[in-house]
XYZ file of C-alpha atoms in Angstrom:
443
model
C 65.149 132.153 105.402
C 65.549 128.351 104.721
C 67.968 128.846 102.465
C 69.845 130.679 105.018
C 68.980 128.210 107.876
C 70.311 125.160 105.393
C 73.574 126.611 104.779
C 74.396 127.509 108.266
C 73.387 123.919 109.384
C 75.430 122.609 106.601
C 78.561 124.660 107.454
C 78.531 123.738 111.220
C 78.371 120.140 110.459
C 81.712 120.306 108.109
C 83.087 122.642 110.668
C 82.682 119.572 113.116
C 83.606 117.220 111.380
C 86.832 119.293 110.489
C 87.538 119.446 113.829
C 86.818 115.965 114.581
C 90.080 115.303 112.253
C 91.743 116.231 115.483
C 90.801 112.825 117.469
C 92.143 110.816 115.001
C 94.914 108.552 115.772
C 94.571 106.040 118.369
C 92.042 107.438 119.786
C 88.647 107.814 117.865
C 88.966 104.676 115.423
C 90.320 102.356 117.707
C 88.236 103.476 120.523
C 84.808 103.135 118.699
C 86.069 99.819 117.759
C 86.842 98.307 121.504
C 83.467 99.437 122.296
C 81.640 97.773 119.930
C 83.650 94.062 122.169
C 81.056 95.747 124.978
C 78.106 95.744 122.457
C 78.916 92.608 120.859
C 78.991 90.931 124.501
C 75.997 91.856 125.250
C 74.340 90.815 122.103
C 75.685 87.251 122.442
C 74.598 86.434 125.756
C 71.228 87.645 124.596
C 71.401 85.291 122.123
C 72.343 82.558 123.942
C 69.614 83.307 126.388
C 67.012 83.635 122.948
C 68.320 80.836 121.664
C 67.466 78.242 124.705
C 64.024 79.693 125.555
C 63.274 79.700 121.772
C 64.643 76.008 120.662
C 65.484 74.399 124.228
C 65.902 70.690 122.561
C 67.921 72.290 119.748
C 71.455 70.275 119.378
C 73.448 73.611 120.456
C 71.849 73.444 123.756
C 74.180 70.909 124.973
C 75.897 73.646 126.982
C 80.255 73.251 127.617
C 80.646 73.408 131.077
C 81.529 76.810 132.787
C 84.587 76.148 133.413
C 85.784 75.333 129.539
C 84.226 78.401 128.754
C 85.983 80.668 131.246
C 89.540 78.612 130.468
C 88.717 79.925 126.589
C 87.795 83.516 127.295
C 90.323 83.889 129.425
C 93.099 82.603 127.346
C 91.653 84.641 124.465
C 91.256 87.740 126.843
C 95.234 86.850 127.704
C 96.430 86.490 124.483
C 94.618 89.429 122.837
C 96.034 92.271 125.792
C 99.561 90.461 124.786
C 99.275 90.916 120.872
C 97.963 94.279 121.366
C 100.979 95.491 124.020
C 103.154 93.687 120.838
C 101.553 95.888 118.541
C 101.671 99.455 120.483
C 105.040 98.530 120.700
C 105.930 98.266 117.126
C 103.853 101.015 116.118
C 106.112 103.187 118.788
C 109.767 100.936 116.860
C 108.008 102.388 113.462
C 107.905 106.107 114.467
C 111.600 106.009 115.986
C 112.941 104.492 112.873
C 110.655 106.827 110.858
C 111.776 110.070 112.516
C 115.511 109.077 112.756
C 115.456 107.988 108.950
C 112.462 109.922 106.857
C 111.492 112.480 108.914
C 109.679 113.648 112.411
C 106.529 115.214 110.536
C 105.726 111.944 109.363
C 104.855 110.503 112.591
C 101.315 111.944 112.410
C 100.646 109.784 109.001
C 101.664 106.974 110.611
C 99.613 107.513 113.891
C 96.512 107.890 111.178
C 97.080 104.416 109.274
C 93.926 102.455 109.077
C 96.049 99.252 108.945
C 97.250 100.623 112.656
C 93.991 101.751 114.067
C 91.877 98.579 113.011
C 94.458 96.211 114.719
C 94.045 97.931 117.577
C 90.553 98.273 118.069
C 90.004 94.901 117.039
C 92.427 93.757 119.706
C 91.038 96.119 122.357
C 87.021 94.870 121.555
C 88.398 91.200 121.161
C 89.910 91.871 124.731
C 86.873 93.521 126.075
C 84.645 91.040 124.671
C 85.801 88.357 126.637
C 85.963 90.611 129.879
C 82.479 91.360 129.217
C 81.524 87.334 128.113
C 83.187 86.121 131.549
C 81.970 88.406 133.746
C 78.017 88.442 132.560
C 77.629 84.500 131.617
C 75.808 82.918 134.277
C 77.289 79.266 135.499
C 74.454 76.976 134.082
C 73.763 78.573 130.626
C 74.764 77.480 127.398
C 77.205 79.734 125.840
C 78.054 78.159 122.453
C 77.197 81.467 120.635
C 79.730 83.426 122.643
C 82.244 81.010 122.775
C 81.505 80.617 118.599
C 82.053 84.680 118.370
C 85.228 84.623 120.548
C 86.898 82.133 118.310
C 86.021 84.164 115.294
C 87.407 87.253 116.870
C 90.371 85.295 117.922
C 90.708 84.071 114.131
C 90.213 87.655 112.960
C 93.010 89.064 115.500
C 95.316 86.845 114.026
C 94.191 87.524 110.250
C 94.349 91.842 110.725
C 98.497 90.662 112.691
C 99.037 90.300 109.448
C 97.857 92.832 107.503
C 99.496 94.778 110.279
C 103.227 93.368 110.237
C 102.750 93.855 106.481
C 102.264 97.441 106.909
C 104.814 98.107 109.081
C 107.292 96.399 107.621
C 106.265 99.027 104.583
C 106.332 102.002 106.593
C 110.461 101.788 107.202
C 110.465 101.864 103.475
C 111.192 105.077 102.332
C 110.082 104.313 98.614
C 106.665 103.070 99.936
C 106.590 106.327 102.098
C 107.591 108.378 98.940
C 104.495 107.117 96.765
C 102.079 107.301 99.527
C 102.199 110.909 100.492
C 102.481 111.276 96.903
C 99.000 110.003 96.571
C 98.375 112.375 99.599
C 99.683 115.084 97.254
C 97.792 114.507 94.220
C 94.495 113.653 96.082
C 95.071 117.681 97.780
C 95.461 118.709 93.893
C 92.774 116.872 92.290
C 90.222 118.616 95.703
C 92.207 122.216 94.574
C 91.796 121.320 91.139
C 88.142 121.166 91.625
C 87.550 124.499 93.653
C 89.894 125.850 90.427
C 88.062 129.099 88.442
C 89.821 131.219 86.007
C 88.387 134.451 88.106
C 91.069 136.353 90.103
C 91.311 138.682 92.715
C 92.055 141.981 90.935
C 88.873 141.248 88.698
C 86.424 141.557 91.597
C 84.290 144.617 92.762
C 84.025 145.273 96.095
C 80.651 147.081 96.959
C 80.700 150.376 98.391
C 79.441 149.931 101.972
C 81.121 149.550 105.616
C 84.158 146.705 105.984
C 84.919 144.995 109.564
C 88.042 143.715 110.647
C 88.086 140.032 111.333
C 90.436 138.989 114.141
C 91.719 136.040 115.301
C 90.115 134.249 118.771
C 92.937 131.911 119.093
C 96.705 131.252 117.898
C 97.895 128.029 116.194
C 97.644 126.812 112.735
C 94.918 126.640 110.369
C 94.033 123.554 109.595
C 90.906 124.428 107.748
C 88.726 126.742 105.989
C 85.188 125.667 104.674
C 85.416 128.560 101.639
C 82.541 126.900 100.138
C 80.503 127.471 103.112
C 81.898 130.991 104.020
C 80.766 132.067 100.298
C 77.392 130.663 101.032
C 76.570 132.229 104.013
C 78.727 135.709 102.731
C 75.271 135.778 99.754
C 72.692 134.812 102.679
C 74.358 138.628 104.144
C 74.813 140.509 101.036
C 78.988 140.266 102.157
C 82.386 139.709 100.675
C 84.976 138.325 102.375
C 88.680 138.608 101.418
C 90.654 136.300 104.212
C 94.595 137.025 104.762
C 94.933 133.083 105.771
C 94.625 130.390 104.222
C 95.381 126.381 105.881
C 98.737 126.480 107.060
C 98.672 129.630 108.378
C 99.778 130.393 111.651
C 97.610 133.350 114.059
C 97.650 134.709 117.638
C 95.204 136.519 118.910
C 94.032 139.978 117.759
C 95.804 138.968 114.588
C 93.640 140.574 111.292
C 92.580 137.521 109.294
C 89.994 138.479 107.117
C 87.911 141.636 105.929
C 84.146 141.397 105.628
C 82.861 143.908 103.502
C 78.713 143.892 103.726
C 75.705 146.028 105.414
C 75.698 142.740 107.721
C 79.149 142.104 108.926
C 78.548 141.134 112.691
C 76.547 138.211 112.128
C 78.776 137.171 109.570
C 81.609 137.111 111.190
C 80.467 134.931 114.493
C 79.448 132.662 111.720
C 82.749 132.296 110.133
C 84.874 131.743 113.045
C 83.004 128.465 113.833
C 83.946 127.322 110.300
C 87.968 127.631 110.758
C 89.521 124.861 112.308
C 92.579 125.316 114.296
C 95.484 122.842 115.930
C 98.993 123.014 117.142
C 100.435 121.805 113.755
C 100.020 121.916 110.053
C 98.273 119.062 108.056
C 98.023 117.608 104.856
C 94.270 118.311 104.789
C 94.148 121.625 102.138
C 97.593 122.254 102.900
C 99.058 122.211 99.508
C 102.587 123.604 100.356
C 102.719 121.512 103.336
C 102.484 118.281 101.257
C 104.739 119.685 98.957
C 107.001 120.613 101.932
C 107.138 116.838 103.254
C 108.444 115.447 100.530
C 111.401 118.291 99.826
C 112.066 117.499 103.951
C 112.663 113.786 102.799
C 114.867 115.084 99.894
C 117.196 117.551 102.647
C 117.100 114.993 104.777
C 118.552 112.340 101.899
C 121.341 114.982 100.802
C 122.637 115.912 104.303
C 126.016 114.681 104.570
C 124.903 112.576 107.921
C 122.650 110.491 105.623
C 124.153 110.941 102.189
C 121.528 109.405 100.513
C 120.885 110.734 96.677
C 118.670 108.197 95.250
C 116.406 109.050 98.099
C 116.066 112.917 96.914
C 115.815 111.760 93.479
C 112.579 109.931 93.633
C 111.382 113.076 95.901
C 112.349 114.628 93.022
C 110.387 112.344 90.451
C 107.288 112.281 92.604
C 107.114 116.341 92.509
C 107.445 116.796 89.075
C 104.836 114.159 87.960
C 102.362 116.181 90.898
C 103.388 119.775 89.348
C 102.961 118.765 85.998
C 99.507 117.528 86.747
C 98.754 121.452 88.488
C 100.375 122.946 85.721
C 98.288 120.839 83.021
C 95.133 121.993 84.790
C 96.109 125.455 85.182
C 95.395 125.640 88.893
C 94.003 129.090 90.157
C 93.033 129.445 93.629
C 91.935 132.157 95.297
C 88.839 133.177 94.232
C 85.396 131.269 95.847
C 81.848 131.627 94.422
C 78.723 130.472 96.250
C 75.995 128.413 95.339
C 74.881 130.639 92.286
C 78.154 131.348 91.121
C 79.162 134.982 92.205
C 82.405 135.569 93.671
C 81.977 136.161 97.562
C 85.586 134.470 98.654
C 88.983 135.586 98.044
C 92.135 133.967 99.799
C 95.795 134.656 99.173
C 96.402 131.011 97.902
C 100.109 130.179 95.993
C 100.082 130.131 91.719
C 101.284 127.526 89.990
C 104.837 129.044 89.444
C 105.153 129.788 93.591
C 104.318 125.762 94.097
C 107.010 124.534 91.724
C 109.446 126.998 93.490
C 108.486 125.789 96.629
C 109.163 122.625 95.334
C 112.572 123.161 93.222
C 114.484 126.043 95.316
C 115.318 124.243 98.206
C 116.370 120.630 96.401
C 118.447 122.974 93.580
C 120.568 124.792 96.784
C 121.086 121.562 98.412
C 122.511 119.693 95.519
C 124.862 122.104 94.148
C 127.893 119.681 94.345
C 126.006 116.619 93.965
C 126.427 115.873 90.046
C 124.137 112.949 90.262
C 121.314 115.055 92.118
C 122.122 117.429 89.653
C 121.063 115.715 86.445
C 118.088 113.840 88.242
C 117.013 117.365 88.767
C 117.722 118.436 84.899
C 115.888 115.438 84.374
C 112.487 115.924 86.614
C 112.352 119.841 85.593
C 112.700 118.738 81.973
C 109.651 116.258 82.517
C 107.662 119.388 84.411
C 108.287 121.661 81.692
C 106.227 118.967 79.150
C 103.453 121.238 77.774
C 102.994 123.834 75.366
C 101.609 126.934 76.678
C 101.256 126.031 80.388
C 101.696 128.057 83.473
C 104.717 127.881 84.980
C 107.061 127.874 82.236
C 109.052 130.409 83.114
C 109.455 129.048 86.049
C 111.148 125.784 85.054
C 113.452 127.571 82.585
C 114.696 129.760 85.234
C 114.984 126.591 88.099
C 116.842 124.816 85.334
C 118.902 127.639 84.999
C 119.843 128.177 87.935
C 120.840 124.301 88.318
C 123.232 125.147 85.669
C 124.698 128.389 87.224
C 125.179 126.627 90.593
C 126.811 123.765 89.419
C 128.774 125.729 87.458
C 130.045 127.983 90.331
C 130.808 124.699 92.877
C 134.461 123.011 92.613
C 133.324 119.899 90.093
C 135.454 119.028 87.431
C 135.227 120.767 83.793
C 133.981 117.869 82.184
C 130.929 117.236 84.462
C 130.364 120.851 83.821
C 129.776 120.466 80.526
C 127.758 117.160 80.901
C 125.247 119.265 83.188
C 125.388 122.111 80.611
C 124.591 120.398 77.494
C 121.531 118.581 79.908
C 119.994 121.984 80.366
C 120.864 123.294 77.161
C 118.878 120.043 75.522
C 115.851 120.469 78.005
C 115.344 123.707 77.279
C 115.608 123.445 73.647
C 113.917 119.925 72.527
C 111.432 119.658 75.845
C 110.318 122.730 77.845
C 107.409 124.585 76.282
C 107.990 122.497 73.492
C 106.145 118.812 74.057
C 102.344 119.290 73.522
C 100.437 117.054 76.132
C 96.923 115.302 75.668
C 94.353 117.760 76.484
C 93.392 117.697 80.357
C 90.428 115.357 81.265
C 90.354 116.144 84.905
């Protein structure tokens, strides 16, 4: 019964906290952070207050007059509300630029920059610090403590302007945008790569008892599914459940999601719909193909002929082979979730190895058929995927690389870069696909 009670607690909380994912932005982070100005106000003048009663000859006693101090406040109050309209509006410059040149599903990563959120709240609690200061410091009191923290929040404000010009001066680089959501990508992996089992779905038995439908409450996307704590609570009710969603999918109502197969279905199932997180839009969060999917929208985006852009797609390119090579060196199998003691309770219809790297591949290898450059950078980035002797997914790179071949073939190029692409393929899949052993996996 308390092992029962502990995992339902336990899957509420990450549940919530899923959810809370939601009011981030510049909303939760910044917000908390103006309010603490309110706390921090009230703390000084406490101080201050402390501070005379307790040491009333004390050399910091010798009070500036009310006046100085309001002039101070009010001028750092001022100049705080002016850096921080300065800074909403070159966070707003940033996402223009970012959805006219990289792309429109970006705009979320940059709305959930720490850099972003910090100089905001600390503007906003610099700001209402001073409100706070002015309005609650009585005429004859000494007020060097607050006047002390204001100038240090003042010093910070100008220290995080910074930081923050440096960021966003780096977020209208497409490079530095590149590598970080490829660090998004491989930080997805290495949490997939950790739920990873060799176990798949055709191996389990089902028991013979009653199944339930599941059905959906609400329609958007999935943003999240706590399998962990579904296959907990599934052994607490002697259940299976095999889900038809997974993150990234999209429900309406009435729509079948999962089947719960148990004597104890019901309870189960009120229990599981508090543990899937919806929103109006896919996220990065346990969204592999939509991580995947960001960086091949950079790469269209680069070849269209508006933009025209190939060195652009190429490090797209680059960045997905050295992430698929790391899934395909861990043979990655989702699908398949155990609980706490290790029996299978979870199934999901998550993609293999060889659907990722098609994913991945298909789209950049269509849109570069008469791009010779694009071409070879793509000869070039399957070559380096295919490193490995015996992985998953091999026959899936031969055929991509294949393919790259055929199409090039049958566009209007010239017979002589023909043959340059040819005798590319030809090499990779001769001297380097399935053929390069790698140092054994450490995880």
């Amino acid at each position: 019964m308390f092992s029962r009670l502990a995992n339902l607690v336990r899957a509420r909380v990450s549940a919530t906290l899923g959810g809370i994912r939601w009011l981030r932005g510049f909303v939760t982070v910044p917000g908390s952070i103006s309010l603490m100005g309110i706390a921090l106000a009230i703390v000084t003048r406490w101080l201050d207050w402390l501070w005379v009663r307790t040491f009333p000859d004390f050399g910091l006693n010798l009070s500036a007059q009310h006046g100085e101090l309001s002039t101070l406040l009010t001028t750092i109050a001022g100049s705080t509300m002016t850096a921080l309209s300065l800074v909403y509006s070159s966070v707003l410059v940033v996402f223009t630029l970012a959805a006219g040149n990289i792309g429109p599903r970006l705009l979320q990563r940059f709305a959930e920059d720490r850099t972003n959120q910090v100089a905001v709240g600390l503007l906003g609690a610099t700001f209402l610090y001073c409100v706070i200061a002015l309005y609650s410091h009585p005429s004859d009191a000494p007020g060097q403590i607050t006047i002390g923290v204001a100038v240090l929040l003042a010093a910070t404000c100008v220290v995080m302007l910074l930081f923050f010009v440096n960021s966003a001066a780096r977020k209208v680089t497409v490079d530095e945008e590149i590598g970080l959501i490829g660090d998004a990508l491989d930080a997805e992996l290495k949490r997939a790569i950790a739920w990873s089992n060799p176990l798949s779905r055709a191996d389990l038995a089902r028991p013979v008892c009653g199944d339930t439908v599941m059905t959906a409450r609400r329609s958007g996307y999935v943003n999240r599914i706590d399998f962990r704590a579904v296959a907990a609570l599934a052994r607490d009710h002697e259940a299976f459940v095999d889900f038809d969603i997974v993150p990234g999918s999209y429900v309406v109502p009435g729509q079948r999601i999962a089947l719960v197969v148990g004597p104890h279905s019901e309870p189960l199932i009120g229990h599981i719909h508090g543990l899937i997180v919806y929103g109006p839009c896919r996220t990065t969060t346990e969204d592999l193909a939509f991580s995947i999917t960001l960086l091949v929208e950079i790469a269209l985006r680069a070849l269209s002929p508006g933009v025209n852009d190939t060195f652009t797609a190429v490090a797209c390119a680059d960045r997905l082979a050295s992430s698929l090579l790391w899934v395909r060196r861990a043979r990655l199998n989702l699908g398949v979730y155990t609980d706490p003691a290790g029996g299978a309770r979870v199934t999901a219809p998550h993609a293999t190895v060889s659907e990722l790297i098609e994913s991945a591949f298909t789209p950049l290898r269509r849109a570069s058929a008469t791009n010779m450059l694009m071409c070879r950078s793509l000869v070039d980035a399957l070559a380096t995927l295919g490193l490995g002797v015996g992985l998953p997914g091999e026959e899936t790179v031969r055929r991509e690389l294949q393919l790259v071949q055929a199409e090039f073939e049958a566009s209007t190029a010239l017979d002589p870069d023909k043959a340059v692409i040819r005798d590319l393929v030809e090499r990779a899949l001769r001297h380097e696909v399935g053929r390069k052993p790698l140092p054994a996996w450490e995880g």
